[in-house]
Amino acid sequence: MNEEIKIDTEYITLGQFLKLADVIQSGGMAKWFLSEHDVFINGEQDQRRGRKLRSGDQVSIPGLGEFVIKQ
Protein backbone atom coordinates (compact mmCIF):
# COMPACT_ATOMS: atom_id res chain seq x y z
CA MET A 1 0.00 0.00 0.00
CA ASN A 2 1.29 3.43 -0.96
CA GLU A 3 1.47 6.18 1.64
CA GLU A 4 0.25 9.50 0.24
CA ILE A 5 2.45 12.56 0.71
CA LYS A 6 0.49 15.74 0.07
CA ILE A 7 2.14 18.85 -1.36
CA ASP A 8 0.68 22.31 -1.89
CA THR A 9 3.22 23.51 -4.47
CA GLU A 10 3.92 22.49 -8.07
CA TYR A 11 6.80 20.26 -6.95
CA ILE A 12 9.12 19.40 -4.08
CA THR A 13 12.69 18.17 -4.22
CA LEU A 14 13.68 14.65 -3.25
CA GLY A 15 15.51 16.07 -0.22
CA GLN A 16 12.35 17.90 0.91
CA PHE A 17 10.31 14.75 0.32
CA LEU A 18 12.54 12.65 2.56
CA LYS A 19 11.99 15.07 5.44
CA LEU A 20 8.24 15.44 4.77
CA ALA A 21 7.80 11.65 4.72
CA ASP A 22 9.69 11.36 8.04
CA VAL A 23 12.40 9.25 6.43
CA ILE A 24 15.10 11.61 7.73
CA GLN A 25 15.10 14.01 10.69
CA SER A 26 16.63 17.06 8.99
CA GLY A 27 17.34 18.32 5.50
CA GLY A 28 21.05 18.03 6.17
CA MET A 29 20.75 14.25 6.34
CA ALA A 30 19.47 13.98 2.73
CA LYS A 31 22.89 13.76 1.08
CA TRP A 32 24.04 11.04 3.47
CA PHE A 33 20.77 9.09 3.21
CA LEU A 34 20.85 9.11 -0.61
CA SER A 35 24.46 7.90 -0.63
CA GLU A 36 23.61 4.96 1.68
CA HIS A 37 20.15 3.88 0.42
CA ASP A 38 18.54 3.03 -2.90
CA VAL A 39 15.66 5.31 -3.86
CA PHE A 40 13.47 4.62 -6.88
CA ILE A 41 11.29 7.27 -8.50
CA ASN A 42 8.72 5.94 -10.94
CA GLY A 43 10.73 2.71 -11.11
CA GLU A 44 14.09 4.35 -11.87
CA GLN A 45 16.89 4.70 -9.34
CA ASP A 46 17.75 8.32 -8.56
CA GLN A 47 20.08 9.71 -5.92
CA ARG A 48 19.80 13.45 -6.73
CA ARG A 49 18.43 15.30 -3.71
CA GLY A 50 17.39 18.16 -6.03
CA ARG A 51 15.24 15.87 -8.20
CA LYS A 52 11.83 17.51 -8.64
CA LEU A 53 8.87 15.39 -7.57
CA ARG A 54 5.42 16.30 -8.87
CA SER A 55 1.91 15.08 -8.17
CA GLY A 56 1.54 11.47 -9.33
CA ASP A 57 5.20 10.53 -8.87
CA GLN A 58 5.82 7.28 -7.01
CA VAL A 59 8.77 6.88 -4.67
CA SER A 60 9.97 3.49 -3.45
CA ILE A 61 12.58 3.05 -0.73
CA PRO A 62 13.29 -0.67 -0.14
CA GLY A 63 12.82 -1.51 3.52
CA LEU A 64 11.10 1.80 4.30
CA GLY A 65 8.03 1.97 2.09
CA GLU A 66 6.20 3.04 -1.00
CA PHE A 67 4.99 6.62 -1.36
CA VAL A 68 2.94 8.58 -3.89
CA ILE A 69 2.97 12.37 -4.26
CA LYS A 70 -0.49 14.01 -4.28
CA GLN A 71 -1.44 17.63 -4.70
PDB file of N, CA and C in Angstrom:
ATOM      1  N   MET A   1       0.835  -1.187   0.000  1.00  0.00           N
ATOM      2  CA  MET A   1       0.000   0.000   0.000  1.00  0.00           C
ATOM      3  C   MET A   1       0.877   1.248   0.000  1.00  0.00           C
ATOM      4  N   ASN A   2       0.515   2.197  -0.842  1.00  0.00           N
ATOM      5  CA  ASN A   2       1.287   3.427  -0.957  1.00  0.00           C
ATOM      6  C   ASN A   2       0.829   4.456   0.069  1.00  0.00           C
ATOM      7  N   GLU A   3       1.784   5.076   0.725  1.00  0.00           N
ATOM      8  CA  GLU A   3       1.473   6.175   1.635  1.00  0.00           C
ATOM      9  C   GLU A   3       1.431   7.452   0.819  1.00  0.00           C
ATOM     10  N   GLU A   4       0.377   8.254   0.982  1.00  0.00           N
ATOM     11  CA  GLU A   4       0.250   9.504   0.238  1.00  0.00           C
ATOM     12  C   GLU A   4       0.969  10.630   0.966  1.00  0.00           C
ATOM     13  N   ILE A   5       1.766  11.371   0.196  1.00  0.00           N
ATOM     14  CA  ILE A   5       2.450  12.560   0.708  1.00  0.00           C
ATOM     15  C   ILE A   5       1.847  13.750  -0.031  1.00  0.00           C
ATOM     16  N   LYS A   6       1.177  14.612   0.699  1.00  0.00           N
ATOM     17  CA  LYS A   6       0.494  15.742   0.069  1.00  0.00           C
ATOM     18  C   LYS A   6       1.412  16.958   0.001  1.00  0.00           C
ATOM     19  N   ILE A   7       1.376  17.613  -1.174  1.00  0.00           N
ATOM     20  CA  ILE A   7       2.143  18.848  -1.359  1.00  0.00           C
ATOM     21  C   ILE A   7       1.169  19.952  -1.772  1.00  0.00           C
ATOM     22  N   ASP A   8       1.539  21.187  -1.500  1.00  0.00           N
ATOM     23  CA  ASP A   8       0.683  22.307  -1.895  1.00  0.00           C
ATOM     24  C   ASP A   8       1.403  23.252  -2.859  1.00  0.00           C
ATOM     25  N   THR A   9       2.468  22.755  -3.455  1.00  0.00           N
ATOM     26  CA  THR A   9       3.216  23.514  -4.466  1.00  0.00           C
ATOM     27  C   THR A   9       3.282  22.664  -5.731  1.00  0.00           C
ATOM     28  N   GLU A  10       3.824  23.223  -6.804  1.00  0.00           N
ATOM     29  CA  GLU A  10       3.921  22.493  -8.068  1.00  0.00           C
ATOM     30  C   GLU A  10       4.802  21.256  -7.924  1.00  0.00           C
ATOM     31  N   TYR A  11       5.870  21.381  -7.153  1.00  0.00           N
ATOM     32  CA  TYR A  11       6.800  20.262  -6.954  1.00  0.00           C
ATOM     33  C   TYR A  11       7.541  20.432  -5.637  1.00  0.00           C
ATOM     34  N   ILE A  12       8.168  19.341  -5.188  1.00  0.00           N
ATOM     35  CA  ILE A  12       9.121  19.396  -4.079  1.00  0.00           C
ATOM     36  C   ILE A  12      10.354  18.626  -4.521  1.00  0.00           C
ATOM     37  N   THR A  13      11.474  18.894  -3.871  1.00  0.00           N
ATOM     38  CA  THR A  13      12.694  18.167  -4.220  1.00  0.00           C
ATOM     39  C   THR A  13      12.727  16.847  -3.450  1.00  0.00           C
ATOM     40  N   LEU A  14      13.545  15.938  -3.924  1.00  0.00           N
ATOM     41  CA  LEU A  14      13.683  14.653  -3.253  1.00  0.00           C
ATOM     42  C   LEU A  14      14.146  14.850  -1.806  1.00  0.00           C
ATOM     43  N   GLY A  15      15.052  15.775  -1.577  1.00  0.00           N
ATOM     44  CA  GLY A  15      15.509  16.065  -0.216  1.00  0.00           C
ATOM     45  C   GLY A  15      14.372  16.537   0.675  1.00  0.00           C
ATOM     46  N   GLN A  16      13.501  17.425   0.154  1.00  0.00           N
ATOM     47  CA  GLN A  16      12.347  17.901   0.912  1.00  0.00           C
ATOM     48  C   GLN A  16      11.373  16.753   1.169  1.00  0.00           C
ATOM     49  N   PHE A  17      11.204  15.896   0.172  1.00  0.00           N
ATOM     50  CA  PHE A  17      10.307  14.752   0.318  1.00  0.00           C
ATOM     51  C   PHE A  17      10.754  13.842   1.457  1.00  0.00           C
ATOM     52  N   LEU A  18      12.035  13.540   1.520  1.00  0.00           N
ATOM     53  CA  LEU A  18      12.539  12.645   2.558  1.00  0.00           C
ATOM     54  C   LEU A  18      12.213  13.173   3.955  1.00  0.00           C
ATOM     55  N   LYS A  19      12.314  14.476   4.141  1.00  0.00           N
ATOM     56  CA  LYS A  19      11.991  15.070   5.437  1.00  0.00           C
ATOM     57  C   LYS A  19      10.479  15.055   5.669  1.00  0.00           C
ATOM     58  N   LEU A  20       9.701  15.409   4.661  1.00  0.00           N
ATOM     59  CA  LEU A  20       8.241  15.442   4.773  1.00  0.00           C
ATOM     60  C   LEU A  20       7.668  14.060   5.072  1.00  0.00           C
ATOM     61  N   ALA A  21       8.269  13.026   4.520  1.00  0.00           N
ATOM     62  CA  ALA A  21       7.796  11.653   4.717  1.00  0.00           C
ATOM     63  C   ALA A  21       8.356  11.038   6.008  1.00  0.00           C
ATOM     64  N   ASP A  22       9.073  11.820   6.793  1.00  0.00           N
ATOM     65  CA  ASP A  22       9.690  11.361   8.044  1.00  0.00           C
ATOM     66  C   ASP A  22      10.687  10.222   7.835  1.00  0.00           C
ATOM     67  N   VAL A  23      11.351  10.234   6.699  1.00  0.00           N
ATOM     68  CA  VAL A  23      12.401   9.246   6.429  1.00  0.00           C
ATOM     69  C   VAL A  23      13.696   9.706   7.088  1.00  0.00           C
ATOM     70  N   ILE A  24      13.932  11.027   7.079  1.00  0.00           N
ATOM     71  CA  ILE A  24      15.098  11.614   7.730  1.00  0.00           C
ATOM     72  C   ILE A  24      14.617  12.676   8.718  1.00  0.00           C
ATOM     73  N   GLN A  25      15.474  13.044   9.664  1.00  0.00           N
ATOM     74  CA  GLN A  25      15.098  14.007  10.693  1.00  0.00           C
ATOM     75  C   GLN A  25      15.325  15.454  10.273  1.00  0.00           C
ATOM     76  N   SER A  26      16.329  15.687   9.419  1.00  0.00           N
ATOM     77  CA  SER A  26      16.627  17.059   8.988  1.00  0.00           C
ATOM     78  C   SER A  26      17.072  17.048   7.535  1.00  0.00           C
ATOM     79  N   GLY A  27      16.939  18.204   6.899  1.00  0.00           N
ATOM     80  CA  GLY A  27      17.336  18.324   5.497  1.00  0.00           C
ATOM     81  C   GLY A  27      18.806  18.039   5.273  1.00  0.00           C
ATOM     82  N   GLY A  28      19.624  18.276   6.287  1.00  0.00           N
ATOM     83  CA  GLY A  28      21.050  18.028   6.168  1.00  0.00           C
ATOM     84  C   GLY A  28      21.418  16.564   6.043  1.00  0.00           C
ATOM     85  N   MET A  29      20.498  15.687   6.424  1.00  0.00           N
ATOM     86  CA  MET A  29      20.755  14.245   6.340  1.00  0.00           C
ATOM     87  C   MET A  29      20.495  13.684   4.938  1.00  0.00           C
ATOM     88  N   ALA A  30      19.880  14.473   4.055  1.00  0.00           N
ATOM     89  CA  ALA A  30      19.469  13.979   2.734  1.00  0.00           C
ATOM     90  C   ALA A  30      20.650  13.437   1.924  1.00  0.00           C
ATOM     91  N   LYS A  31      21.730  14.181   1.873  1.00  0.00           N
ATOM     92  CA  LYS A  31      22.887  13.757   1.077  1.00  0.00           C
ATOM     93  C   LYS A  31      23.429  12.423   1.583  1.00  0.00           C
ATOM     94  N   TRP A  32      23.577  12.295   2.894  1.00  0.00           N
ATOM     95  CA  TRP A  32      24.044  11.044   3.470  1.00  0.00           C
ATOM     96  C   TRP A  32      23.072   9.907   3.176  1.00  0.00           C
ATOM     97  N   PHE A  33      21.772  10.136   3.407  1.00  0.00           N
ATOM     98  CA  PHE A  33      20.771   9.094   3.208  1.00  0.00           C
ATOM     99  C   PHE A  33      20.806   8.585   1.767  1.00  0.00           C
ATOM    100  N   LEU A  34      20.861   9.498   0.809  1.00  0.00           N
ATOM    101  CA  LEU A  34      20.850   9.107  -0.606  1.00  0.00           C
ATOM    102  C   LEU A  34      22.128   8.376  -1.012  1.00  0.00           C
ATOM    103  N   SER A  35      23.224   8.613  -0.303  1.00  0.00           N
ATOM    104  CA  SER A  35      24.462   7.899  -0.629  1.00  0.00           C
ATOM    105  C   SER A  35      24.459   6.485  -0.040  1.00  0.00           C
ATOM    106  N   GLU A  36      23.643   6.249   0.985  1.00  0.00           N
ATOM    107  CA  GLU A  36      23.609   4.959   1.677  1.00  0.00           C
ATOM    108  C   GLU A  36      22.425   4.067   1.295  1.00  0.00           C
ATOM    109  N   HIS A  37      21.373   4.634   0.704  1.00  0.00           N
ATOM    110  CA  HIS A  37      20.154   3.876   0.418  1.00  0.00           C
ATOM    111  C   HIS A  37      19.739   4.017  -1.041  1.00  0.00           C
ATOM    112  N   ASP A  38      19.108   2.965  -1.567  1.00  0.00           N
ATOM    113  CA  ASP A  38      18.541   3.028  -2.903  1.00  0.00           C
ATOM    114  C   ASP A  38      17.186   3.717  -2.829  1.00  0.00           C
ATOM    115  N   VAL A  39      16.948   4.639  -3.758  1.00  0.00           N
ATOM    116  CA  VAL A  39      15.662   5.315  -3.861  1.00  0.00           C
ATOM    117  C   VAL A  39      15.231   5.217  -5.317  1.00  0.00           C
ATOM    118  N   PHE A  40      13.997   4.766  -5.536  1.00  0.00           N
ATOM    119  CA  PHE A  40      13.472   4.618  -6.880  1.00  0.00           C
ATOM    120  C   PHE A  40      12.304   5.568  -7.072  1.00  0.00           C
ATOM    121  N   ILE A  41      12.363   6.340  -8.157  1.00  0.00           N
ATOM    122  CA  ILE A  41      11.291   7.274  -8.497  1.00  0.00           C
ATOM    123  C   ILE A  41      10.690   6.812  -9.809  1.00  0.00           C
ATOM    124  N   ASN A  42       9.414   6.474  -9.763  1.00  0.00           N
ATOM    125  CA  ASN A  42       8.715   5.942 -10.935  1.00  0.00           C
ATOM    126  C   ASN A  42       9.476   4.762 -11.539  1.00  0.00           C
ATOM    127  N   GLY A  43      10.052   3.924 -10.678  1.00  0.00           N
ATOM    128  CA  GLY A  43      10.729   2.713 -11.111  1.00  0.00           C
ATOM    129  C   GLY A  43      12.189   2.876 -11.488  1.00  0.00           C
ATOM    130  N   GLU A  44      12.691   4.107 -11.501  1.00  0.00           N
ATOM    131  CA  GLU A  44      14.089   4.350 -11.870  1.00  0.00           C
ATOM    132  C   GLU A  44      14.870   4.843 -10.657  1.00  0.00           C
ATOM    133  N   GLN A  45      16.060   4.281 -10.469  1.00  0.00           N
ATOM    134  CA  GLN A  45      16.888   4.698  -9.340  1.00  0.00           C
ATOM    135  C   GLN A  45      17.365   6.132  -9.545  1.00  0.00           C
ATOM    136  N   ASP A  46      17.292   6.923  -8.488  1.00  0.00           N
ATOM    137  CA  ASP A  46      17.746   8.319  -8.559  1.00  0.00           C
ATOM    138  C   ASP A  46      18.285   8.720  -7.202  1.00  0.00           C
ATOM    139  N   GLN A  47      19.441   9.308  -7.173  1.00  0.00           N
ATOM    140  CA  GLN A  47      20.083   9.706  -5.917  1.00  0.00           C
ATOM    141  C   GLN A  47      20.258  11.224  -5.824  1.00  0.00           C
ATOM    142  N   ARG A  48      19.633  11.984  -6.729  1.00  0.00           N
ATOM    143  CA  ARG A  48      19.797  13.449  -6.727  1.00  0.00           C
ATOM    144  C   ARG A  48      18.820  14.089  -5.747  1.00  0.00           C
ATOM    145  N   ARG A  49      19.332  14.719  -4.707  1.00  0.00           N
ATOM    146  CA  ARG A  49      18.432  15.302  -3.711  1.00  0.00           C
ATOM    147  C   ARG A  49      17.649  16.489  -4.276  1.00  0.00           C
ATOM    148  N   GLY A  50      18.096  17.053  -5.387  1.00  0.00           N
ATOM    149  CA  GLY A  50      17.387  18.162  -6.027  1.00  0.00           C
ATOM    150  C   GLY A  50      16.367  17.713  -7.056  1.00  0.00           C
ATOM    151  N   ARG A  51      16.213  16.405  -7.241  1.00  0.00           N
ATOM    152  CA  ARG A  51      15.240  15.873  -8.205  1.00  0.00           C
ATOM    153  C   ARG A  51      13.843  16.396  -7.869  1.00  0.00           C
ATOM    154  N   LYS A  52      13.157  16.954  -8.858  1.00  0.00           N
ATOM    155  CA  LYS A  52      11.830  17.511  -8.638  1.00  0.00           C
ATOM    156  C   LYS A  52      10.782  16.406  -8.680  1.00  0.00           C
ATOM    157  N   LEU A  53       9.957  16.356  -7.657  1.00  0.00           N
ATOM    158  CA  LEU A  53       8.870  15.392  -7.571  1.00  0.00           C
ATOM    159  C   LEU A  53       7.558  16.149  -7.722  1.00  0.00           C
ATOM    160  N   ARG A  54       6.713  15.655  -8.616  1.00  0.00           N
ATOM    161  CA  ARG A  54       5.425  16.296  -8.874  1.00  0.00           C
ATOM    162  C   ARG A  54       4.290  15.345  -8.529  1.00  0.00           C
ATOM    163  N   SER A  55       3.095  15.882  -8.473  1.00  0.00           N
ATOM    164  CA  SER A  55       1.914  15.075  -8.165  1.00  0.00           C
ATOM    165  C   SER A  55       1.839  13.878  -9.109  1.00  0.00           C
ATOM    166  N   GLY A  56       1.621  12.702  -8.548  1.00  0.00           N
ATOM    167  CA  GLY A  56       1.542  11.473  -9.331  1.00  0.00           C
ATOM    168  C   GLY A  56       2.821  10.661  -9.313  1.00  0.00           C
ATOM    169  N   ASP A  57       3.938  11.267  -8.941  1.00  0.00           N
ATOM    170  CA  ASP A  57       5.203  10.527  -8.875  1.00  0.00           C
ATOM    171  C   ASP A  57       5.143   9.496  -7.755  1.00  0.00           C
ATOM    172  N   GLN A  58       5.758   8.343  -8.001  1.00  0.00           N
ATOM    173  CA  GLN A  58       5.819   7.281  -7.010  1.00  0.00           C
ATOM    174  C   GLN A  58       7.262   7.103  -6.562  1.00  0.00           C
ATOM    175  N   VAL A  59       7.443   7.029  -5.250  1.00  0.00           N
ATOM    176  CA  VAL A  59       8.774   6.880  -4.668  1.00  0.00           C
ATOM    177  C   VAL A  59       8.801   5.584  -3.877  1.00  0.00           C
ATOM    178  N   SER A  60       9.815   4.764  -4.150  1.00  0.00           N
ATOM    179  CA  SER A  60       9.972   3.492  -3.449  1.00  0.00           C
ATOM    180  C   SER A  60      11.343   3.468  -2.779  1.00  0.00           C
ATOM    181  N   ILE A  61      11.337   3.169  -1.479  1.00  0.00           N
ATOM    182  CA  ILE A  61      12.576   3.047  -0.728  1.00  0.00           C
ATOM    183  C   ILE A  61      12.555   1.659  -0.088  1.00  0.00           C
ATOM    184  N   PRO A  62      13.300   0.705  -0.670  1.00  0.00           N
ATOM    185  CA  PRO A  62      13.287  -0.667  -0.137  1.00  0.00           C
ATOM    186  C   PRO A  62      13.549  -0.695   1.370  1.00  0.00           C
ATOM    187  N   GLY A  63      12.693  -1.396   2.080  1.00  0.00           N
ATOM    188  CA  GLY A  63      12.817  -1.509   3.523  1.00  0.00           C
ATOM    189  C   GLY A  63      12.124  -0.405   4.298  1.00  0.00           C
ATOM    190  N   LEU A  64      11.756   0.676   3.615  1.00  0.00           N
ATOM    191  CA  LEU A  64      11.103   1.796   4.301  1.00  0.00           C
ATOM    192  C   LEU A  64       9.689   2.064   3.807  1.00  0.00           C
ATOM    193  N   GLY A  65       9.397   1.781   2.545  1.00  0.00           N
ATOM    194  CA  GLY A  65       8.026   1.965   2.089  1.00  0.00           C
ATOM    195  C   GLY A  65       7.878   2.481   0.675  1.00  0.00           C
ATOM    196  N   GLU A  66       6.616   2.551   0.302  1.00  0.00           N
ATOM    197  CA  GLU A  66       6.204   3.039  -1.004  1.00  0.00           C
ATOM    198  C   GLU A  66       5.376   4.305  -0.766  1.00  0.00           C
ATOM    199  N   PHE A  67       5.654   5.332  -1.546  1.00  0.00           N
ATOM    200  CA  PHE A  67       4.988   6.619  -1.363  1.00  0.00           C
ATOM    201  C   PHE A  67       4.495   7.140  -2.710  1.00  0.00           C
ATOM    202  N   VAL A  68       3.433   7.915  -2.678  1.00  0.00           N
ATOM    203  CA  VAL A  68       2.941   8.582  -3.889  1.00  0.00           C
ATOM    204  C   VAL A  68       2.705  10.056  -3.545  1.00  0.00           C
ATOM    205  N   ILE A  69       3.117  10.933  -4.454  1.00  0.00           N
ATOM    206  CA  ILE A  69       2.973  12.371  -4.261  1.00  0.00           C
ATOM    207  C   ILE A  69       1.583  12.780  -4.747  1.00  0.00           C
ATOM    208  N   LYS A  70       0.849  13.508  -3.918  1.00  0.00           N
ATOM    209  CA  LYS A  70      -0.487  14.008  -4.276  1.00  0.00           C
ATOM    210  C   LYS A  70      -0.547  15.499  -4.017  1.00  0.00           C
ATOM    211  N   GLN A  71      -1.299  16.184  -4.886  1.00  0.00           N
ATOM    212  CA  GLN A  71      -1.439  17.632  -4.705  1.00  0.00           C
ATOM    213  C   GLN A  71      -2.782  17.940  -4.105  1.00  0.00           C
TER     214      GLN A  71
END
